[in-house]
Amino acid sequence: MQTDVAISIEHLTKVFRVPLERTTSLKQLAARGFRPAGSRRLEALQDVSIEITRGEFFSVIGPNGSGKSTLLKIMAGIYRPTSGRVSVTGLLSPFIELGVGFNAELTARENVFLSGAILGLSRSLVAERFDDIVRFSELSDFMDQKLKNYSSGMLVRLAFAVAIQAHADILLVDEVLAVGDASFQEKCFDVFRRFKKEGRTIIFVSHDMGSIQEFSDRVLILNHGRPRGIYSPAGAAVEYSRLNEEHANRLLSDSKAAPTSATSSRPRIVSVEMLDGNGQTTHAIQRGQSATIRLKIANPQREPVNAGVAIYRDDGLHCFGTNTVISHAAVPTDAETVLLLDYQCMDLQHGTYWLTVGLFGGRLGTVYEMLERLYSFHIGQSDAYEGVVYMHHQWRTPDQPPQLAH
Amino acid sequence: MATTTADSKPASPSGRPSKSYANLLRELAITDYKIKYQGSFLGGYIWTIAKPLLIFGVLYLVFTRFVRFGNGVPNYAVNLLLGIVLWTYFSDATVRAMASIVERGDLIRKVYFPRMIIVIATSLSSLITLAFNLIVVAVFVIFSGVGLQLTAPLFVLLVLELYALTLGSSFLLAALYVKFRDFKHIWELGLQLLFYASPIIYPLSFVPSRYQALFALNPIAQIIQDSRRVLISPTTLTPLDVIHSPLVVVPYAIPIVVLVVGYLYFESAASQFAEEI
């Protein structure tokens, strides 16, 4: 047995049987004559083989529904593989998601002990480290409050503070940093750096390419349950945007392959891309920089059209939307048109975002095309400002003159 | 090294000492107990004791003042209270344990640990309630002039038997409830029938003598009657008095059979809980 392998996965396949109708009553079962209900096979993972070395920071990235979380749950022993084999060497922390087992009716203090027990820590060990946990979470004034009065940000802080106490060689981390402000995220990253230095193995699942690139040794890209490959962090970034482009192209070609002649002559979107300040196609923008969206539209009948572009954050938050009607912009009625949409400052905070692009008739009445999650891009930031957007601001005392233009 | 394949049980996070599961069991049981009376005005301890006492009060009034059949039974009040306390434990614990796996779905879908810990924790938290109630029974036994019997220590064995029956039923019901939510109603109905089929509000001696043996096959009846015998009155009828055949082992064997069958069924179903909830 090789001792430097923490997790070895061989030909792992996981198939969920999704019942066509859910049987939860005996009446339904009797009505079918006690035969099992028909079910649909959902292949969550197909033939995944990986070997994760001890001390490695191994990341798994993939679009929603690609099987990332299923893979993690199989490693944790929550799901059983349909076929294949998973071997784990070392103590594994079940820290799949933060705040699991938290009880809203109990105080934060009680929840720390409960959560510690779920992570496998003894009561005396939690008691010993209680002050560290409180200090890390920065919630010392709120320890005797019930968790139902906590904000989601506070919950994450408390959960993370407990979770990092886990006494494990291998940590499974799922989407931890999705919540929490930038300064807390930085603190979490510090912990990851420390874990890495201590030689612990971390398996990190996310769809945030930014944090994956910063820490990972290797990155597995999953797509529809199939491994696309294992890459270096830089290689993964390139491959992942290629995957997203393929996805966009498929959306575009699906819409082009519209079967009837009535729709073939309709206005449609030919391509969408984001350009940086130098006019180069990009998927990564630093906050505050300018960016341009380039839309190519085919309009064989030269009908009046309205184009719209919306920016969604990865979790579905609609950040900004505009279209040519509300912006009073004229769209030329040529057979083929290129439209450019300039954003002066991309003042969105760190994260992954998606463009949704639509093409409408005249005044939004007719929808010619609506392509959701067509193009993804990443925003980076180098400061610790918090929230959804960057607000231009200035702190001052009354005797200092305001410097912001009104 | 822990290996998981399609046939094996899920690998527990390898190397995790079983001591940590004992700790988890304790934390879950305490949490369960705290949550049960969360937000109550009088606090958990009061309600723990008040519930069986209220049921007792109503039944006592009905059967000694209105129906008047309790009047002729020696120590009717203490016998009634003891029966209600033991019954309340069995019915509360099984009802709560039945839903426990489904209610903890969030935990089950996200963390691996032996699933039976959840069911055991629920049954233990109900055991805390039973302990408080038994203190009330003890006070009644002492102050109602019954006095403490020499056989009283044997009661510990009967509580163990009741716990085995309760835990076994809880395993079965919790696993079945994941698949079929009907069991909530089926079990409510079953408990109603079992309540009247067991000598709780009436003594076994009120049952026509040719049916007494049949009634005594029920382990609930046996536990209640044996408890009354060792704690209250040596003249209480027990299965040993009414079943005159080797069948007398049946009520004592049922709890063990239920525990073994319940445990095996639960364990065979447990690896699928995360996907089924």
XYZ file of C-alpha atoms in Angstrom:
683
model
C 0.000 0.000 0.000
C 1.322 3.402 -0.909
C 1.308 5.488 2.208
C 1.393 8.857 0.483
C -2.052 8.439 -1.047
C -4.830 10.013 1.011
C -7.773 9.142 -1.209
C -7.845 6.767 -4.098
C -10.878 6.527 -6.326
C -11.135 3.859 -9.007
C -13.788 3.816 -11.715
C -16.362 5.403 -9.492
C -19.869 5.563 -10.899
C -22.917 6.802 -9.074
C -26.386 6.378 -10.479
C -29.378 7.792 -8.698
C -32.719 6.223 -9.387
C -35.137 9.067 -9.487
C -38.618 7.619 -9.070
C -41.024 8.836 -11.705
C -43.507 9.230 -8.894
C -42.529 9.265 -5.306
C -44.150 6.512 -3.277
C -44.565 7.578 0.294
C -47.908 6.011 0.999
C -48.979 2.414 1.171
C -52.035 3.254 -0.924
C -49.816 4.175 -3.861
C -47.821 1.020 -3.363
C -50.951 -1.130 -3.198
C -52.419 0.591 -6.258
C -49.385 -0.541 -8.228
C -49.785 -4.079 -6.929
C -46.646 -3.652 -4.777
C -44.380 -3.453 -7.808
C -41.566 -0.970 -7.643
C -42.315 2.343 -9.330
C -40.684 3.144 -12.623
C -37.596 5.214 -12.197
C -35.300 7.287 -14.305
C -31.562 6.727 -14.115
C -29.627 9.822 -13.270
C -25.948 9.293 -13.826
C -24.426 11.662 -11.333
C -20.868 10.394 -11.767
C -19.413 8.257 -14.497
C -16.129 6.426 -14.297
C -14.201 8.840 -12.112
C -10.680 7.758 -11.161
C -8.442 10.005 -9.113
C -5.653 9.629 -6.649
C -5.180 12.400 -4.145
C -1.805 12.623 -2.481
C -1.380 13.341 1.174
C -0.888 17.063 1.832
C -2.409 18.049 -1.453
C -4.914 20.847 -1.981
C -7.157 19.224 -4.531
C -10.026 21.182 -6.032
C -13.060 20.064 -7.943
C -14.811 22.545 -10.190
C -17.771 22.193 -12.496
C -21.050 23.797 -13.414
C -24.128 23.234 -11.260
C -25.265 19.632 -11.444
C -21.905 18.339 -12.610
C -21.622 15.895 -9.715
C -19.124 17.762 -7.521
C -21.108 17.468 -4.331
C -21.996 13.849 -5.038
C -18.302 13.068 -5.355
C -17.610 14.716 -2.015
C -20.482 12.888 -0.333
C -19.208 9.548 -1.573
C -15.753 10.332 -0.196
C -17.400 11.175 3.132
C -19.341 7.900 3.188
C -22.745 9.590 2.958
C -23.572 7.967 -0.374
C -22.552 4.527 -1.503
C -20.933 4.136 -4.918
C -22.993 2.312 -7.539
C -19.796 0.760 -8.795
C -16.115 1.382 -8.320
C -14.087 1.810 -5.212
C -13.110 4.614 -2.866
C -10.269 4.152 -0.385
C -9.469 6.656 2.315
C -6.266 6.616 4.338
C -6.280 8.828 7.383
C -8.864 10.571 9.513
C -11.462 12.300 7.415
C -13.403 15.314 8.605
C -17.087 15.254 7.727
C -17.080 19.002 7.210
C -18.986 18.962 3.974
C -21.041 22.007 4.498
C -20.866 24.616 7.188
C -23.328 24.765 10.025
C -24.669 21.259 9.572
C -26.614 20.234 12.632
C -26.902 23.761 13.952
C -30.108 24.184 15.861
C -31.755 27.599 15.605
C -33.480 27.198 18.975
C -30.242 26.756 20.893
C -27.736 29.438 21.829
C -24.508 29.882 19.935
C -22.616 28.453 22.911
C -24.716 25.274 22.932
C -24.386 24.981 19.170
C -20.612 25.137 19.374
C -20.638 21.994 21.518
C -23.228 20.269 19.353
C -21.398 21.096 16.160
C -18.111 20.011 17.729
C -19.643 16.637 18.577
C -20.811 16.212 14.980
C -17.253 16.893 13.846
C -16.016 14.247 16.252
C -14.564 16.515 18.946
C -14.917 15.651 22.593
C -16.687 18.017 24.937
C -13.532 18.721 26.875
C -11.618 19.529 23.721
C -14.299 21.969 22.589
C -14.317 23.528 26.071
C -10.541 23.902 25.898
C -10.672 25.605 22.514
C -13.838 27.561 23.176
C -12.043 30.888 23.523
C -10.188 30.339 20.246
C -13.455 29.564 18.520
C -15.098 32.704 19.886
C -12.116 34.844 19.007
C -11.942 33.529 15.470
C -15.665 34.011 14.879
C -15.538 37.578 16.310
C -18.884 36.904 17.964
C -17.975 37.114 21.640
C -20.921 39.421 22.398
C -23.422 37.076 20.811
C -22.530 33.684 22.281
C -25.632 33.513 24.476
C -28.032 34.480 21.726
C -30.129 31.874 20.034
C -28.985 31.075 16.536
C -32.351 32.049 15.098
C -31.330 35.652 15.773
C -28.096 35.287 13.823
C -27.582 36.661 10.328
C -26.314 34.279 7.671
C -22.914 35.943 7.828
C -22.701 35.359 11.580
C -23.749 31.735 11.133
C -20.954 31.116 8.657
C -18.393 32.693 10.960
C -19.445 30.552 13.871
C -19.630 27.398 11.762
C -16.225 27.950 10.201
C -14.651 28.729 13.559
C -15.837 25.365 14.882
C -15.128 23.426 11.704
C -11.451 24.363 11.580
C -10.982 22.726 14.975
C -11.658 19.355 13.372
C -8.892 16.930 14.154
C -8.529 15.490 10.706
C -5.891 14.648 8.139
C -8.317 15.086 5.280
C -10.829 17.894 5.058
C -13.728 17.978 2.638
C -14.851 21.534 2.012
C -17.919 22.396 -0.042
C -18.653 25.971 -1.129
C -17.657 27.350 2.229
C -16.778 30.748 1.052
C -19.939 31.450 -0.854
C -21.185 33.511 2.065
C -19.216 35.794 4.281
C -17.623 39.098 3.510
C -14.252 39.602 1.900
C -12.343 40.148 5.138
C -13.723 36.940 6.622
C -12.931 35.092 3.417
C -9.358 36.299 3.733
C -9.284 34.862 7.249
C -10.544 31.541 5.935
C -7.836 31.526 3.307
C -5.265 32.074 6.034
C -6.559 28.945 7.707
C -6.251 27.027 4.451
C -2.672 28.230 4.076
C -1.942 27.025 7.596
C -3.574 23.625 6.928
C -1.523 23.319 3.784
C 1.641 24.051 5.710
C 0.660 21.437 8.300
C 0.488 18.874 5.516
C -3.223 18.252 5.720
C -5.077 17.123 2.657
C -7.865 19.428 1.536
C -10.484 18.594 -1.034
C -12.214 21.750 -2.040
C -15.321 21.978 -4.152
C -16.387 25.264 -5.601
C -17.359 27.053 -8.725
C -15.327 30.083 -7.823
C -12.276 29.898 -10.037
C -10.571 32.710 -8.118
C -10.106 30.911 -4.822
C -9.419 27.618 -6.581
C -6.581 29.167 -8.542
C -5.002 30.667 -5.487
C -4.684 27.473 -3.448
C -4.980 24.374 -5.514
C -2.213 22.023 -6.424
C -4.429 20.243 -8.927
C -7.929 20.814 -10.210
C -10.435 18.253 -11.439
C -13.020 19.612 -13.849
C -16.299 17.731 -13.843
C -18.920 18.156 -16.509
C -22.202 16.243 -16.450
C -20.672 13.719 -14.070
C -17.727 12.945 -16.327
C -14.203 13.980 -15.477
C -12.940 16.337 -18.156
C -9.440 16.089 -16.803
C -7.093 17.044 -14.015
C -5.240 20.305 -14.560
C -2.831 22.716 -13.006
C -4.675 25.728 -11.554
C -3.713 27.886 -14.546
C -4.631 25.149 -16.982
C -7.932 24.655 -15.204
C -8.833 28.311 -15.586
C -8.276 28.114 -19.335
C -10.100 24.806 -19.634
C -12.999 25.934 -17.499
C -13.626 29.023 -19.580
C -13.377 26.837 -22.678
C -16.027 24.605 -21.121
C -18.211 27.614 -20.470
C -17.686 28.789 -24.052
C -18.673 25.377 -25.371
C -21.767 25.632 -23.257
C -22.505 29.075 -24.730
C -21.870 27.876 -28.260
C -24.193 24.969 -27.719
C -26.882 27.350 -26.523
C -26.303 29.513 -29.591
C -26.253 26.625 -32.052
C -29.347 25.094 -30.453
C -31.156 28.329 -31.041
C -29.828 28.462 -34.596
C -31.014 24.974 -35.287
C -34.564 26.156 -34.965
C -36.453 23.817 -37.261
C -39.252 25.792 -38.855
C -38.874 28.347 -41.597
C -40.959 30.772 -39.594
C -38.272 30.942 -36.967
C -35.247 30.647 -39.225
C -35.799 34.135 -40.531
C -36.255 35.566 -37.066
C -33.644 37.871 -35.586
C -31.149 35.882 -33.559
C -27.949 36.244 -31.567
C -24.903 34.949 -33.389
C -22.223 35.484 -30.774
C -21.549 37.145 -27.448
C -18.222 37.980 -25.903
C -16.717 40.202 -23.281
C -13.727 42.354 -24.215
C -11.275 43.985 -21.873
C -9.835 47.491 -22.247
C -7.482 46.295 -24.995
C -10.282 44.746 -27.022
C -9.226 41.194 -26.156
C -11.799 38.517 -25.303
C -11.730 37.926 -21.571
C -13.378 35.965 -18.776
C -11.635 37.772 -15.950
C -11.860 41.450 -15.063
C -10.410 43.316 -12.132
C -13.065 45.303 -10.278
C -13.235 48.904 -11.478
C -11.864 48.203 -14.927
C -13.870 48.862 -18.048
C -15.365 46.095 -20.152
C -17.265 45.831 -23.384
C -19.877 43.298 -24.390
C -19.856 42.534 -28.090
C -23.101 41.191 -29.498
C -23.467 39.975 -33.046
C -27.046 39.835 -34.266
C -28.442 38.328 -37.455
C -31.636 39.977 -38.652
C -32.521 38.669 -42.135
C -35.926 40.407 -42.241
C -34.456 43.657 -40.945
C -37.051 43.943 -38.238
C -36.842 46.490 -35.442
C -35.196 44.736 -32.481
C -34.346 45.448 -28.893
C -31.308 43.758 -27.338
C -30.883 43.218 -23.615
C -27.955 42.161 -21.453
C -28.247 41.202 -17.803
C -25.520 40.342 -15.336
C -26.295 37.632 -12.789
C -24.094 36.571 -9.930
C -23.430 32.858 -9.732
C -25.996 32.381 -6.965
C -28.705 33.857 -9.191
C -28.683 37.441 -7.895
C -29.674 39.829 -10.697
C -26.987 42.503 -10.471
C -27.712 44.730 -13.423
C -29.843 44.695 -16.531
C -30.117 47.024 -19.469
C -31.615 46.946 -22.922
C -31.581 49.186 -25.945
C -35.107 50.495 -25.331
C -34.622 51.664 -21.762
C -31.231 53.118 -22.711
C -32.781 54.903 -25.748
C -30.151 53.343 -28.018
C -30.884 52.836 -31.687
C -30.278 49.367 -33.139
C -29.486 49.481 -36.862
C -31.811 47.246 -38.855
C -29.132 45.615 -40.987
C -29.114 41.943 -41.913
C -26.149 41.562 -39.623
C -25.417 43.974 -36.807
C -22.651 44.231 -34.246
C -23.645 45.987 -31.027
C -21.168 47.047 -28.389
C -22.155 47.664 -24.788
C -19.490 49.535 -22.810
C -19.388 49.346 -19.037
C -17.259 52.180 -17.732
C -16.453 50.553 -14.386
C -17.208 46.952 -13.516
C -17.942 47.842 -9.926
C -19.066 44.374 -8.889
C -17.368 42.615 -6.006
C -15.199 39.515 -6.266
C -17.035 36.493 -7.655
C -18.286 34.603 -10.668
C -20.922 36.223 -12.851
C -22.945 35.277 -15.889
C -24.349 37.204 -18.826
C -27.879 36.508 -19.905
C -28.654 37.955 -23.320
C -32.023 38.507 -24.896
C -33.335 39.704 -28.219
C -36.833 41.140 -28.341
C -39.180 42.705 -30.828
C -39.856 46.443 -30.659
C -40.905 46.990 -27.081
C -40.202 43.698 -25.296
C -43.467 42.283 -26.596
C -41.964 39.437 -28.599
C -39.111 37.353 -27.307
C -36.985 36.300 -30.244
C -34.297 34.799 -28.122
C -33.427 34.550 -24.439
C -30.130 32.865 -23.680
C -29.605 32.407 -19.980
C -26.186 31.980 -18.397
C -24.541 32.358 -21.757
C -21.142 33.721 -20.830
C -19.333 33.568 -17.537
C -16.717 35.911 -16.184
C -14.845 36.389 -12.991
C -14.306 39.619 -11.082
C -11.230 39.948 -8.927
C -10.645 42.482 -6.192
C -7.544 43.263 -4.202
C -9.128 45.041 -1.233
C -11.441 43.984 1.552
C -14.597 45.934 0.732
C -17.746 43.982 1.395
C -21.110 43.523 -0.256
C -22.433 43.140 -3.774
C -21.111 46.252 -5.503
C -18.420 48.797 -4.964
C -19.863 52.179 -3.959
C -17.622 55.142 -4.663
C -17.152 56.750 -1.302
C -15.023 58.880 0.940
C -14.709 59.103 4.718
C -14.138 62.614 6.135
C -14.747 64.957 9.051
C -16.975 68.050 8.558
C -13.968 70.344 8.159
C -12.569 68.316 5.273
C -13.958 69.210 1.850
C -15.856 66.508 -0.053
C -13.851 65.204 -2.942
C -16.434 63.172 -4.766
C -18.075 64.805 -7.743
C -21.818 65.257 -7.308
C -7.526 2.422 5.320
C -11.245 2.377 4.741
C -12.622 1.240 1.453
C -16.116 1.840 0.160
C -17.611 -0.101 -2.693
C -21.152 -0.763 -3.822
C -21.512 -3.751 -1.499
C -19.736 -2.580 1.591
C -21.307 -0.500 4.267
C -20.254 3.117 3.926
C -16.752 3.541 5.226
C -16.962 5.483 8.390
C -14.605 8.413 8.310
C -11.788 6.085 8.981
C -10.017 6.043 12.254
C -12.714 8.009 13.985
C -12.754 6.634 17.503
C -16.043 5.205 18.675
C -15.668 7.409 21.740
C -16.458 10.393 19.538
C -19.751 8.733 18.596
C -20.595 8.302 22.272
C -20.009 12.014 22.652
C -22.208 12.754 19.631
C -24.902 10.510 21.072
C -24.866 12.434 24.318
C -24.974 15.839 22.615
C -27.854 14.798 20.373
C -29.828 13.342 23.275
C -29.375 16.495 25.344
C -30.299 18.689 22.377
C -33.374 16.599 21.725
C -34.463 16.953 25.335
C -33.856 20.721 25.339
C -35.724 21.230 22.070
C -38.747 19.246 23.228
C -39.681 21.875 25.744
C -38.093 24.827 23.970
C -39.897 28.103 24.468
C -42.290 26.655 27.041
C -43.374 29.032 29.748
C -43.053 26.638 32.657
C -39.804 25.057 31.569
C -38.983 21.508 30.613
C -38.923 19.888 34.040
C -42.404 21.033 34.956
C -43.942 19.800 31.703
C -42.035 16.541 31.906
C -43.845 15.761 35.125
C -47.097 17.612 34.428
C -48.112 15.629 31.358
C -48.507 12.165 32.913
C -49.850 13.720 36.110
C -52.609 15.487 34.184
C -53.549 12.309 32.328
C -53.473 10.510 35.645
C -55.675 13.154 37.277
C -58.325 12.927 34.570
C -58.365 9.118 34.470
C -58.372 8.867 38.242
C -61.338 11.202 38.491
C -63.226 9.347 35.777
C -62.620 5.864 37.125
C -63.078 6.510 40.829
C -65.759 9.207 40.851
C -67.837 8.706 37.694
C -67.406 5.113 36.588
C -66.356 4.073 40.079
C -64.689 0.866 39.057
C -61.382 1.895 40.539
C -62.832 2.090 44.017
C -62.732 -1.602 44.632
C -59.136 -1.975 43.465
C -56.500 -1.721 46.174
C -53.944 1.036 45.525
C -55.781 1.982 42.327
C -54.188 5.459 42.219
C -50.591 4.299 42.470
C -51.150 1.412 40.065
C -52.766 3.786 37.585
C -49.967 6.327 37.838
C -47.246 3.714 37.376
C -49.048 2.270 34.358
C -49.492 5.688 32.780
C -45.867 6.669 33.341
C -44.543 3.478 31.725
C -47.041 3.686 28.872
C -46.314 7.380 28.236
C -42.642 6.546 27.899
C -43.278 3.840 25.323
C -45.751 5.845 23.278
C -43.876 9.186 23.372
C -40.504 7.648 22.680
C -41.680 5.579 19.712
C -43.678 8.423 18.164
C -40.743 10.804 18.453
C -38.172 8.264 17.293
C -40.267 7.361 14.266
C -39.909 10.877 12.843
C -36.340 11.346 14.061
C -34.531 10.201 10.901
C -36.724 12.256 8.600
C -36.468 15.310 10.841
C -32.691 15.100 10.913
C -32.536 14.787 7.139
C -30.285 17.792 6.868
C -27.680 16.163 9.077
C -27.965 12.798 7.334
C -27.518 14.254 3.868
C -24.392 16.109 4.890
C -22.461 14.204 7.526
C -21.571 10.573 7.907
C -22.008 8.908 11.283
C -23.816 5.713 12.242
C -27.472 6.576 11.647
C -28.681 4.626 14.646
C -27.161 7.299 16.879
C -30.102 9.541 16.014
C -32.689 6.959 17.048
C -30.814 6.028 20.213
C -30.454 9.704 21.130
C -34.204 10.246 20.835
C -34.971 7.189 22.947
C -32.456 8.350 25.571
C -33.935 11.813 25.756
C -37.319 10.235 26.440
C -35.597 8.153 29.112
C -34.681 11.394 30.918
C -38.389 12.201 30.995
C -39.143 8.722 32.324
C -36.595 9.180 35.101
C -38.285 12.392 36.278
C -41.678 10.715 36.163
C -40.444 7.742 38.159
C -39.375 10.113 40.911
C -42.999 11.249 41.106
C -44.112 7.609 41.196
C -41.634 6.908 44.006
C -43.025 9.816 46.007
C -46.553 8.425 45.489
C -45.521 4.916 46.435
C -43.945 6.112 49.657
C -46.657 8.582 50.705
C -49.694 6.552 49.729
C -48.842 4.124 52.504
C -47.792 1.349 50.121
C -44.236 1.455 51.344
C -41.168 0.233 49.544
C -41.130 -3.446 48.576
C -38.031 -5.586 48.989
C -38.430 -6.605 45.355
C -38.123 -2.985 44.187
C -34.546 -3.360 42.781
C -35.929 -5.832 40.200
C -37.730 -2.870 38.645
C -34.414 -1.851 37.030
C -34.554 -5.024 34.903
C -38.103 -4.201 33.833
C -37.049 -0.705 32.786
C -34.280 -2.307 30.729
C -36.822 -4.609 29.128
C -39.093 -1.643 28.361
C -36.122 0.217 26.898
C -35.246 -2.754 24.656
C -38.831 -2.947 23.404
C -38.973 0.804 22.833
C -35.627 0.975 21.044
C -36.421 -2.002 18.835
C -39.802 -0.536 17.871
C -38.117 2.833 17.297
C -35.572 1.320 14.876
C -38.327 -0.360 12.898
C -40.627 2.638 12.813
C -37.898 5.179 12.007
C -36.692 3.140 9.023
C -40.219 2.397 7.772
C -41.244 6.025 8.114
C -38.492 7.085 5.700
C -40.208 5.008 3.017
C -43.848 5.257 4.017
C -45.239 8.277 5.779
C -48.446 6.292 6.450
C -46.762 4.780 9.439
C -47.457 7.943 11.372
C -51.187 7.149 11.211
C -50.802 3.399 11.443
C -48.734 3.711 14.577
C -51.119 6.221 16.180
C -53.914 3.742 15.638
C -51.771 0.858 16.868
C -50.934 2.783 20.039
C -54.615 3.458 20.701
C -55.417 -0.241 20.436
C -52.415 -1.233 22.507
C -53.379 1.268 25.205
C -56.784 -0.331 25.713
C -55.431 -3.851 25.274
C -52.959 -3.269 28.108
C -53.930 -3.215 31.780
C -53.217 0.470 32.333
C -56.513 1.948 33.483
C -57.857 -1.419 34.586
C -56.104 -4.202 36.517
C -55.472 -7.528 34.782
C -57.713 -9.176 37.343
C -60.719 -7.392 35.749
C -60.198 -9.322 32.513
C -62.331 -12.531 32.358
C -60.016 -15.267 33.532
C -60.084 -17.282 30.304
C -58.695 -14.229 28.412
C -56.110 -13.256 31.003
C -53.414 -15.459 29.485
C -54.022 -13.909 26.069
C -53.748 -10.381 27.483
C -50.588 -11.319 29.346
C -48.767 -12.250 26.116
C -48.502 -8.538 25.376
C -45.081 -7.366 26.620
C -46.476 -3.960 27.624
C -49.002 -5.728 29.835
C -46.271 -7.931 31.235
C -43.931 -5.013 31.990
C -46.675 -2.998 33.686
C -47.960 -5.934 35.719
C -44.489 -7.096 36.752
C -43.587 -3.516 37.713
C -46.713 -3.236 39.859
C -45.807 -6.499 41.449
C -42.252 -5.585 42.395
C -43.033 -1.986 43.396
C -46.555 -1.940 44.780
C -48.263 -5.217 45.558
C -46.998 -8.829 45.622
C -50.522 -9.971 44.763
C -50.547 -8.339 41.305
C -51.250 -10.874 38.556
C -48.290 -11.373 36.237
C -47.860 -13.643 33.202
C -46.335 -16.235 35.521
C -49.683 -16.397 37.351
C -51.963 -16.567 34.330
C -50.026 -18.404 31.605
C -49.588 -22.030 32.567
C -47.530 -23.233 29.654
C -44.086 -22.652 28.142
C -45.739 -19.790 26.262
C -45.008 -17.744 29.342
C -41.632 -16.834 27.829
C -43.379 -15.054 24.932
C -43.883 -11.619 26.562
C -40.306 -11.672 27.861
C -38.890 -12.742 24.496
C -40.787 -10.247 22.358
C -38.702 -7.194 23.390
C -35.485 -9.036 22.497
C -36.868 -10.216 19.156
C -38.173 -6.726 18.348
C -34.803 -5.216 19.228
C -32.849 -7.653 17.052
C -35.247 -7.465 14.090
C -35.534 -3.685 14.411
C -31.790 -3.254 14.525
C -31.155 -5.518 11.515
C -33.864 -3.873 9.420
C -32.652 -0.401 10.355
C -29.052 -1.218 9.488
C -30.026 -2.687 6.129
C -32.004 0.435 5.267
C -29.617 3.003 6.766
C -27.166 3.302 3.886
C -29.980 4.545 1.658
C -31.369 7.166 4.044
C -29.239 9.986 2.626
C -30.717 9.418 -0.816
C -34.280 8.704 0.232
C -35.075 11.492 2.619
